[in-house]
Coordinates of C-alpha atoms in Angstrom, one line a residue:
Chain A
M162 CA -27.5 64.0 -14.7
W163 CA -27.1 60.2 -14.9
K164 CA -26.8 59.8 -11.2
Y165 CA -30.2 61.4 -10.6
L166 CA -31.8 59.0 -13.0
D167 CA -30.0 56.1 -11.6
N168 CA -30.9 57.1 -8.1
C169 CA -34.6 57.2 -8.8
Q170 CA -36.6 55.4 -6.2
P171 CA -39.7 53.5 -7.2
P172 CA -43.0 55.0 -5.9
K173 CA -43.8 53.9 -2.4
A174 CA -46.6 51.3 -2.3
K175 CA -49.8 52.9 -1.0
P176 CA -51.1 51.1 2.2
E177 CA -54.3 49.1 2.0
G178 CA -57.6 50.7 2.6
T179 CA -57.0 53.8 0.6
E180 CA -60.0 53.0 -1.5
S181 CA -62.4 53.7 1.3
E182 CA -60.4 56.9 2.1
R183 CA -61.0 58.0 -1.4
L184 CA -64.7 57.5 -0.9
K185 CA -64.7 59.4 2.4
Q186 CA -63.7 62.6 0.7
Y187 CA -66.9 62.4 -1.4
D188 CA -69.1 61.6 1.5
S189 CA -70.2 64.9 3.0
G190 CA -71.6 63.3 6.1
Q191 CA -73.1 65.6 8.7
R192 CA -72.5 69.0 7.1
K193 CA -75.3 68.7 4.6
R194 CA -78.4 70.9 4.7
S195 CA -81.7 69.1 4.7
F196 CA -82.6 70.0 1.1
Q197 CA -79.2 69.1 -0.4
A198 CA -79.3 65.8 -2.2
D199 CA -76.4 63.5 -1.8
W200 CA -74.9 63.6 -5.2
T201 CA -72.5 60.8 -4.4
K202 CA -75.4 58.4 -4.2
S203 CA -76.6 59.1 -7.8
D204 CA -76.2 56.3 -10.3
S205 CA -74.0 58.2 -12.8
V206 CA -71.5 59.1 -10.1
R207 CA -71.4 55.6 -8.7
N208 CA -70.8 54.2 -12.2
Y209 CA -68.0 56.6 -12.7
L210 CA -66.4 55.7 -9.4
Q211 CA -67.0 52.1 -10.2
L212 CA -69.1 51.4 -7.2
R213 CA -72.3 49.6 -6.9
Q214 CA -74.0 49.0 -3.7
S215 CA -75.1 45.4 -3.6
S216 CA -77.7 44.3 -1.1
S217 CA -75.1 43.5 1.5
G218 CA -73.6 47.0 1.1
A219 CA -70.2 45.8 -0.1
L220 CA -68.5 46.8 -3.3
C221 CA -69.3 44.4 -6.2
T222 CA -66.6 42.3 -7.9
P223 CA -65.8 43.0 -11.6
G224 CA -68.5 40.6 -12.8
Q225 CA -69.0 37.9 -15.4
W226 CA -69.2 39.3 -18.9
Q227 CA -70.3 37.1 -21.7
L228 CA -68.2 37.4 -24.9
V229 CA -70.5 37.7 -27.9
S230 CA -69.6 37.9 -31.6
A231 CA -71.8 39.7 -34.0
V232 CA -71.7 40.0 -37.8
C233 CA -72.3 43.2 -39.7
L234 CA -73.1 41.6 -43.1
Q235 CA -73.0 44.4 -45.7
R236 CA -74.3 44.2 -49.3
Q237 CA -72.1 46.8 -50.9
P238 CA -73.7 49.1 -53.5
I239 CA -74.0 47.8 -57.0
I240 CA -74.4 51.0 -58.9
T241 CA -72.8 54.4 -58.3
A242 CA -75.0 57.0 -56.5
E243 CA -76.6 59.8 -58.5
K244 CA -74.9 63.1 -58.4
T245 CA -76.5 65.8 -56.1
E246 CA -77.6 69.1 -57.8
L247 CA -74.4 70.8 -56.8
E248 CA -72.2 67.9 -58.0
Q249 CA -74.1 67.9 -61.3
Q250 CA -73.7 71.7 -61.8
Y251 CA -69.9 71.4 -61.0
A252 CA -69.6 68.4 -63.4
D253 CA -71.3 70.3 -66.2
M254 CA -69.1 73.3 -65.6
M255 CA -65.9 71.2 -65.7
A256 CA -67.1 69.5 -68.8
Q257 CA -67.7 72.9 -70.5
M258 CA -64.3 74.1 -69.5
E259 CA -62.6 71.0 -70.7
L260 CA -64.4 71.3 -74.1
E261 CA -63.3 74.9 -74.5
T262 CA -59.7 74.2 -73.7
S263 CA -59.5 71.1 -75.8
L264 CA -58.3 70.6 -79.4
L265 CA -60.4 69.1 -82.2
S266 CA -60.7 65.3 -82.3
D267 CA -60.5 63.1 -85.4
Q268 CA -64.2 62.9 -85.6
E269 CA -64.6 66.7 -85.6
L270 CA -61.8 67.2 -88.1
R271 CA -63.6 64.7 -90.3
A272 CA -66.9 66.6 -90.0
I273 CA -65.0 69.8 -91.1
E274 CA -63.4 68.0 -94.1
D275 CA -66.9 66.8 -95.1
K276 CA -68.2 70.3 -95.1
A277 CA -65.3 71.5 -97.2
I278 CA -65.8 68.7 -99.7
E279 CA -69.5 69.3 -99.8
A280 CA -69.0 73.0 -100.5
K281 CA -66.4 72.2 -103.2
R282 CA -68.8 69.7 -104.8
K283 CA -71.6 72.2 -104.9
Q284 CA -69.4 74.8 -106.5
Q285 CA -68.3 72.3 -109.2
E286 CA -72.0 71.5 -109.9
E287 CA -72.8 75.2 -110.3
N288 CA -69.8 75.8 -112.5
E289 CA -69.9 72.7 -114.7
T290 CA -73.4 71.3 -114.8
G291 CA -72.5 68.7 -117.5
E292 CA -69.4 67.0 -116.5
G293 CA -69.4 66.8 -112.7
E294 CA -66.7 64.6 -111.2
V295 CA -68.6 62.1 -109.1
E296 CA -66.3 61.1 -106.3
G297 CA -66.7 57.7 -104.6
A298 CA -69.5 57.8 -102.0
R299 CA -67.7 59.1 -98.9
V300 CA -68.9 58.0 -95.5
T301 CA -69.5 61.3 -93.7
A302 CA -68.9 61.9 -90.1
L303 CA -72.6 62.4 -89.6
D304 CA -73.3 59.0 -91.1
L305 CA -70.9 57.4 -88.7
E306 CA -72.5 59.1 -85.8
D307 CA -76.0 58.0 -86.9
A308 CA -74.8 54.4 -87.2
W309 CA -73.2 54.5 -83.7
E310 CA -76.4 56.0 -82.2
A311 CA -78.5 53.3 -83.7
E312 CA -76.1 50.6 -82.3
A313 CA -76.2 52.2 -78.9
K314 CA -80.0 52.2 -78.9
Q315 CA -79.9 48.4 -79.2
F316 CA -78.4 48.2 -75.7
T317 CA -80.8 48.6 -72.8
P318 CA -79.2 49.1 -69.4
A319 CA -80.7 47.5 -66.3
A320 CA -83.1 49.6 -64.3
R321 CA -81.7 51.7 -61.4
I322 CA -84.9 51.3 -59.5
T323 CA -85.8 47.7 -59.2
E324 CA -89.1 45.9 -58.4
A325 CA -88.0 45.5 -54.8
D326 CA -87.7 49.3 -54.6
E327 CA -91.2 49.8 -55.8
K328 CA -92.7 47.3 -53.5
N329 CA -90.4 48.4 -50.7
D330 CA -89.6 44.8 -49.9
Q331 CA -87.2 45.1 -47.0
R332 CA -86.3 41.4 -47.2
S333 CA -84.8 41.7 -50.7
V334 CA -81.2 42.3 -51.4
E335 CA -82.0 44.0 -54.7
R336 CA -83.5 47.0 -52.9
R337 CA -81.4 50.1 -52.9
L338 CA -78.7 49.4 -55.4
D339 CA -76.8 52.6 -54.9
K340 CA -76.6 52.4 -51.1
P341 CA -74.9 49.8 -48.9
L342 CA -77.4 47.5 -47.2
V343 CA -76.8 45.8 -43.8
L344 CA -78.6 42.7 -42.4
L345 CA -80.7 43.2 -39.3
V346 CA -82.1 40.1 -37.5
K347 CA -84.9 39.9 -34.9
Q348 CA -83.4 38.1 -32.0
T349 CA -84.8 37.3 -28.6
L350 CA -82.2 38.4 -26.1
G351 CA -83.5 37.6 -22.6
D352 CA -87.3 38.0 -22.7
K353 CA -87.6 40.8 -25.3
S354 CA -86.9 40.6 -29.0
H355 CA -84.6 43.2 -30.6
W356 CA -83.5 44.1 -34.1
V357 CA -79.8 43.6 -34.0
F358 CA -76.9 42.3 -36.1
P359 CA -76.9 38.5 -35.9
Q360 CA -75.0 37.8 -32.6
G361 CA -74.2 34.8 -30.4
P362 CA -71.9 34.0 -27.6
R363 CA -68.5 32.6 -28.1
Q364 CA -68.1 28.9 -27.2
E365 CA -65.1 27.1 -25.7
G366 CA -62.2 26.5 -28.0
E367 CA -63.0 28.9 -30.7
S368 CA -61.8 32.4 -31.6
M369 CA -64.1 35.4 -31.9
R370 CA -63.9 35.3 -35.7
Q371 CA -64.8 31.6 -35.8
A372 CA -67.7 32.4 -33.4
A373 CA -68.9 35.1 -35.8
E374 CA -68.8 32.7 -38.8
R375 CA -70.7 30.1 -36.8
V376 CA -73.3 32.6 -35.6
L377 CA -73.9 33.7 -39.2
Q378 CA -74.3 30.2 -40.5
N379 CA -76.6 29.2 -37.6
L380 CA -78.8 32.3 -37.6
C381 CA -79.1 32.9 -41.3
G382 CA -78.6 29.6 -42.9
Q383 CA -75.7 27.6 -44.5
Q384 CA -76.2 29.0 -48.0
V385 CA -75.4 32.7 -47.2
G386 CA -71.9 33.4 -48.7
A387 CA -70.0 36.1 -46.9
Q388 CA -66.4 37.4 -47.1
F389 CA -65.1 38.3 -43.7
L390 CA -62.7 41.2 -43.5
G391 CA -59.9 40.1 -41.2
N392 CA -59.6 38.5 -37.8
A393 CA -59.9 41.7 -35.9
P394 CA -63.3 43.1 -34.9
C395 CA -64.3 46.5 -36.2
G396 CA -66.6 47.6 -33.3
F397 CA -67.6 47.0 -29.8
H398 CA -70.8 47.3 -27.8
Q399 CA -71.5 46.5 -24.1
Y400 CA -74.8 46.0 -22.3
R401 CA -75.8 44.8 -18.9
F402 CA -78.2 42.0 -18.1
P403 CA -81.1 42.7 -15.7
P404 CA -79.9 41.8 -12.2
K405 CA -82.7 39.4 -11.6
A406 CA -81.6 37.0 -14.4
S407 CA -78.5 35.5 -12.8
I408 CA -76.6 34.7 -16.0
G409 CA -73.8 37.2 -15.4
T410 CA -73.3 41.0 -15.3
G411 CA -73.7 41.6 -19.0
A412 CA -72.5 41.0 -22.5
K413 CA -69.6 42.4 -24.5
V414 CA -70.4 42.3 -28.2
F415 CA -67.6 42.4 -30.8
F416 CA -68.7 43.2 -34.3
Y417 CA -67.1 41.6 -37.4
K418 CA -67.6 43.1 -40.8
A419 CA -68.4 40.8 -43.7
W420 CA -69.2 41.5 -47.4
Y421 CA -72.3 39.7 -48.7
K422 CA -71.6 37.5 -51.7
E423 CA -74.6 35.4 -52.5
G424 CA -77.5 33.3 -51.0
D425 CA -80.8 33.9 -49.4
V426 CA -81.1 34.5 -45.7
I427 CA -83.3 31.9 -44.0
P428 CA -83.6 32.6 -40.4
D429 CA -83.8 29.6 -38.1
K430 CA -86.9 30.0 -35.9
E431 CA -85.2 29.3 -32.6
N432 CA -82.9 32.3 -32.3
S433 CA -83.9 34.6 -35.1
T434 CA -87.5 35.1 -36.1
D435 CA -87.2 37.7 -38.9
Y436 CA -84.7 39.6 -41.0
M437 CA -84.4 42.6 -43.1
W438 CA -81.8 44.5 -45.3
V439 CA -81.7 48.1 -44.4
T440 CA -79.7 51.2 -45.3
F441 CA -77.8 53.1 -42.7
D442 CA -80.4 55.8 -42.5
E443 CA -83.2 53.3 -41.8
L444 CA -81.2 51.7 -38.9
S445 CA -82.5 54.3 -36.4
D446 CA -86.1 53.2 -37.0
H447 CA -85.3 49.7 -35.6
C448 CA -82.3 49.8 -33.2
S449 CA -82.0 51.3 -29.7
R450 CA -79.9 54.4 -29.2
P451 CA -76.9 53.0 -27.3
Y452 CA -76.7 50.2 -29.9
L453 CA -76.8 52.7 -32.7
K454 CA -74.0 54.7 -31.1
S455 CA -71.7 51.7 -31.1
I456 CA -72.6 50.7 -34.6
G457 CA -72.2 54.2 -36.1
N458 CA -68.5 54.0 -35.3
F459 CA -67.8 51.6 -38.1
L460 CA -70.5 52.0 -40.7
V461 CA -69.0 53.8 -43.7
D462 CA -71.2 55.4 -46.4
L463 CA -70.7 58.2 -48.9
Chain B
M444 CA 6.3 54.1 -25.2
A445 CA 5.9 54.3 -21.5
S446 CA 7.7 57.6 -21.3
A447 CA 5.4 59.0 -24.0
A448 CA 2.3 57.9 -22.0
R449 CA 3.8 59.6 -18.9
L450 CA 4.4 62.8 -20.9
L451 CA 0.8 62.7 -22.1
Q452 CA -0.5 62.3 -18.5
V453 CA 1.6 65.2 -17.4
G454 CA 0.4 67.2 -20.3
R455 CA -3.2 66.6 -19.4
R456 CA -2.6 67.7 -15.8
V457 CA -1.0 70.9 -16.9
V458 CA -3.6 71.8 -19.5
S459 CA -6.8 70.9 -17.7
G460 CA -5.7 71.7 -14.2
W461 CA -8.0 69.0 -12.9
V462 CA -7.8 65.4 -13.8
H463 CA -11.1 63.7 -14.7
T464 CA -10.9 60.2 -13.3
A465 CA -12.3 57.6 -15.5
Q466 CA -13.5 55.1 -13.0
A467 CA -17.2 55.7 -12.9
A468 CA -19.9 53.1 -13.9
R469 CA -20.1 54.8 -17.3
P470 CA -16.8 54.7 -19.1
N471 CA -15.0 58.0 -19.6
T472 CA -17.2 59.9 -17.0
C473 CA -16.1 61.6 -13.8
E474 CA -17.9 60.5 -10.7
I475 CA -17.7 63.9 -9.0
C476 CA -19.1 66.2 -11.6
C477 CA -20.6 63.6 -14.0
K478 CA -19.0 65.2 -17.0
T479 CA -17.8 63.1 -19.9
N480 CA -14.2 63.6 -20.7
V481 CA -14.5 64.9 -24.2
R482 CA -10.8 65.0 -24.6
A483 CA -10.6 61.3 -25.0
L484 CA -8.0 60.4 -27.5
S485 CA -10.2 57.9 -29.2
R486 CA -14.0 57.9 -29.7
S487 CA -14.1 54.2 -30.3
A488 CA -16.6 51.9 -28.7
P489 CA -14.5 50.7 -25.7
V490 CA -13.9 54.3 -24.7
A491 CA -17.2 56.0 -25.5
G492 CA -19.5 53.0 -24.7
I493 CA -22.1 51.4 -27.0
F494 CA -25.8 52.1 -26.7
E495 CA -27.6 48.8 -26.7
P496 CA -31.3 49.2 -26.2
D497 CA -32.9 46.4 -24.2
D498 CA -36.2 46.4 -26.0
L499 CA -35.1 45.6 -29.6
K500 CA -37.8 43.7 -31.4
L501 CA -37.2 41.4 -34.4
E502 CA -40.9 41.2 -35.2
P503 CA -43.7 43.7 -34.9
D504 CA -46.2 43.3 -32.1
I505 CA -49.2 43.2 -34.5
P506 CA -48.6 40.7 -37.4
E507 CA -48.2 42.4 -40.8
Y508 CA -49.1 41.4 -44.3
P509 CA -46.4 40.7 -46.9
P510 CA -46.0 43.5 -49.5
L511 CA -49.4 43.7 -51.3
K512 CA -50.3 45.2 -54.7
L513 CA -53.5 47.1 -55.2
Q514 CA -54.0 46.7 -59.0
M515 CA -56.6 48.9 -60.6
R516 CA -57.6 48.2 -64.2
G517 CA -60.0 50.0 -66.5
Y518 CA -60.8 51.1 -70.0
D519 CA -61.5 54.7 -69.0
F520 CA -58.2 56.4 -68.5
V521 CA -59.4 59.6 -66.8
I522 CA -61.4 57.9 -64.1
L523 CA -58.7 55.2 -63.5
E524 CA -56.0 57.8 -62.9
S525 CA -58.1 59.9 -60.7
Y526 CA -59.0 56.9 -58.6
A527 CA -55.4 55.6 -58.4
K528 CA -54.3 59.0 -57.1
Y529 CA -57.0 58.8 -54.5
V530 CA -56.0 55.3 -53.4
H531 CA -52.4 56.3 -53.1
G532 CA -53.3 59.2 -50.9
L533 CA -55.6 57.1 -48.8
A534 CA -52.9 54.4 -48.2
D535 CA -50.4 57.2 -47.3
S536 CA -52.9 58.8 -44.8
L537 CA -53.4 55.4 -43.2
G538 CA -49.7 55.4 -42.4
L539 CA -48.6 52.6 -44.8
D540 CA -45.4 52.5 -46.8
T541 CA -46.6 53.1 -50.4
D542 CA -45.2 53.0 -53.9
A543 CA -47.2 53.6 -57.0
W544 CA -46.5 53.0 -60.7
A545 CA -48.3 52.6 -64.0
V546 CA -48.1 49.3 -65.9
P547 CA -48.0 49.5 -69.8
A548 CA -51.5 49.3 -71.3
R549 CA -52.7 46.2 -73.1
S550 CA -54.5 46.8 -76.4
K551 CA -57.4 44.9 -77.7
D552 CA -58.7 45.0 -81.3
I553 CA -62.3 43.8 -81.5
H554 CA -64.1 43.1 -84.8
T555 CA -67.8 42.5 -84.9
F556 CA -69.2 40.7 -87.9
K557 CA -72.5 41.0 -89.7
P558 CA -74.7 38.0 -88.8
N559 CA -73.8 34.8 -90.6
S560 CA -71.0 36.3 -92.6
T561 CA -67.4 37.3 -92.4
V562 CA -68.1 40.9 -93.4
V563 CA -66.7 43.1 -90.7
D564 CA -69.4 45.2 -89.2
N565 CA -67.5 47.3 -86.6
K566 CA -63.9 47.6 -85.5
Y567 CA -63.0 48.7 -81.9
S568 CA -59.6 49.4 -80.6
L569 CA -59.7 49.3 -76.8
K570 CA -56.9 49.8 -74.3
M571 CA -56.9 48.3 -70.8
F572 CA -55.0 50.7 -68.6
E573 CA -53.5 49.7 -65.3
R574 CA -52.3 51.4 -62.2
V575 CA -50.6 49.7 -59.2
V576 CA -50.2 50.9 -55.6
Q577 CA -47.9 48.7 -53.6
I578 CA -48.3 48.8 -49.8
E579 CA -45.8 47.4 -47.3
S580 CA -45.8 46.7 -43.6
V581 CA -49.6 46.7 -43.3
P582 CA -50.7 45.8 -39.8
S583 CA -53.4 43.1 -40.1
P584 CA -56.3 45.2 -38.6
R585 CA -55.6 48.1 -41.0
L586 CA -56.0 46.3 -44.4
P587 CA -59.8 45.8 -44.0
I588 CA -60.2 49.6 -43.3
L589 CA -58.3 50.4 -46.5
L590 CA -60.3 47.9 -48.5
E591 CA -63.6 49.3 -47.1
M592 CA -62.7 52.8 -48.1
M593 CA -61.5 51.7 -51.5
R594 CA -64.7 49.8 -52.2
T595 CA -66.9 52.7 -51.0
H596 CA -65.2 55.2 -53.3
A597 CA -64.6 52.9 -56.3
P598 CA -66.0 54.4 -59.6
E599 CA -67.7 52.4 -62.3
G600 CA -65.5 50.8 -64.8
V601 CA -62.5 50.1 -62.6
T602 CA -61.6 46.5 -61.6
I603 CA -59.6 46.2 -58.3
N604 CA -57.3 43.3 -57.5
V605 CA -55.5 42.9 -54.2
K606 CA -52.6 40.4 -54.4
E607 CA -49.0 39.7 -53.9
S608 CA -46.5 40.4 -56.6
E609 CA -45.9 37.8 -59.4
P610 CA -42.7 37.5 -61.5
E611 CA -44.6 37.5 -64.8
E612 CA -46.3 40.8 -63.9
E613 CA -42.9 42.3 -63.0
E614 CA -41.5 41.2 -66.3
F615 CA -44.4 42.8 -68.2
R616 CA -43.4 46.2 -66.9
Y617 CA -40.1 46.2 -68.8
I618 CA -40.1 47.3 -72.4
P619 CA -38.0 44.8 -74.4
D620 CA -34.8 46.3 -75.7
K621 CA -34.9 46.0 -79.5
E622 CA -31.2 46.8 -80.1
M623 CA -30.1 44.2 -77.5
R624 CA -32.4 41.6 -79.0
D625 CA -31.0 42.3 -82.5
L626 CA -27.4 42.1 -81.3
R627 CA -28.1 38.8 -79.5
Q628 CA -29.7 37.5 -82.7
Q629 CA -26.6 38.4 -84.7
M630 CA -24.4 36.8 -82.2
K631 CA -26.5 33.6 -82.4
V632 CA -26.2 33.6 -86.2
I633 CA -22.4 34.0 -86.0
E634 CA -22.0 31.2 -83.4
D635 CA -24.2 28.8 -85.4
A636 CA -22.1 29.5 -88.5
R637 CA -18.9 28.9 -86.5
E638 CA -20.3 25.6 -85.2
E639 CA -21.2 24.5 -88.7
R640 CA -17.7 25.3 -89.9
R641 CA -16.2 23.3 -87.1
K642 CA -18.3 20.3 -87.9
K643 CA -17.1 20.5 -91.5

């Protein structure tokens, strides 16, 4: 067996020009009927075969892709989400089952003792009306419970639905406290403005993560505090520039996830004109479909 | 010695009928039929050959974090245990080497006083429970995924800490041995007495 493995020849190198041969088999040439469209000339097929007819008719070179870093700044939820109806029903059922299989707690035993003592005292009162043994005033279980309830009422928890919710102020971070919010920024890319995660091209001498940090500071202001999660990007998106603008073939965007810590977002007027904090459901109202598809791969919500 | 070897050779020829030559590129293999002579007297390395792979790596391709501890603390025992169980399962499913343990709880006795007096109003006895999941050989792009999932599923009342191990925390896990401590104390007393007697 060894000798067969050892005698293995490397594959013979294919001669040059096989690329055009591969194309020829897709080119039907003269046998087409008049009404048959040439499917090899459709855009999707050409894309698949990685061909693009330039004006000179030659195949295009791989192209100049701009490397862009984007920041997905997430304000994580502050309060836990409310249970759905099914979850509430299940929780109630489990609580009931737990109660039924549990033993009596100290408080419940105390309440039972109180009742026994009360009954005994009443009996003694009935029997000997004159000389009733007055025991020391015992703090009953019910008294304790009343005291605790009174103490609990003094504490008022913060509201689940804040002012920002009521006004539906999409620029506020206090908006939906039970859902994660993500920062969208209105950036002019080319001649149109889009709602995207703050993004910017990588400059010479910096890593993609450093580019992401710089982009966040520049577009949203120095006071925004963010905790970046690792040096590796979490997502990827690619788009082509219009062929008229000769700045390259397109851009490859690498997304970096960061947790929002503190600070107000102040967009600088040059690159980013506006901003908003949106939940994952609201993203589809503002972003384009291919962008949403790329983003959806790394956004995690319950 | 020589005669013994000769006898052995003869013996081989008689028994097998066909001598397997051992002159192939691989030791102990016949060139003709490529069979390994399993009747080798010794299976040691010079005879059988050593398998030395060429692509042994001392370091992983993707850099890894040192062993990290995911410390979960909370006052509510039920919620904490349920969450620790989830986190352990999550780390396992992400392909990390995990180890999980419980750290002894720390008690707190809290007394509230009535305003402007030392009369005790309320007494609370709280216990801070702790669970730890240790993860090893974490590739660097994988930790953010784990942290993201942990944060998404974290219940209220649980504090999470991600850090490397500290010696004081390791010490705290051990319950002090009372007998040992008492015996050491006795020994110390005896030695002190002995020293005093020597001085005198």
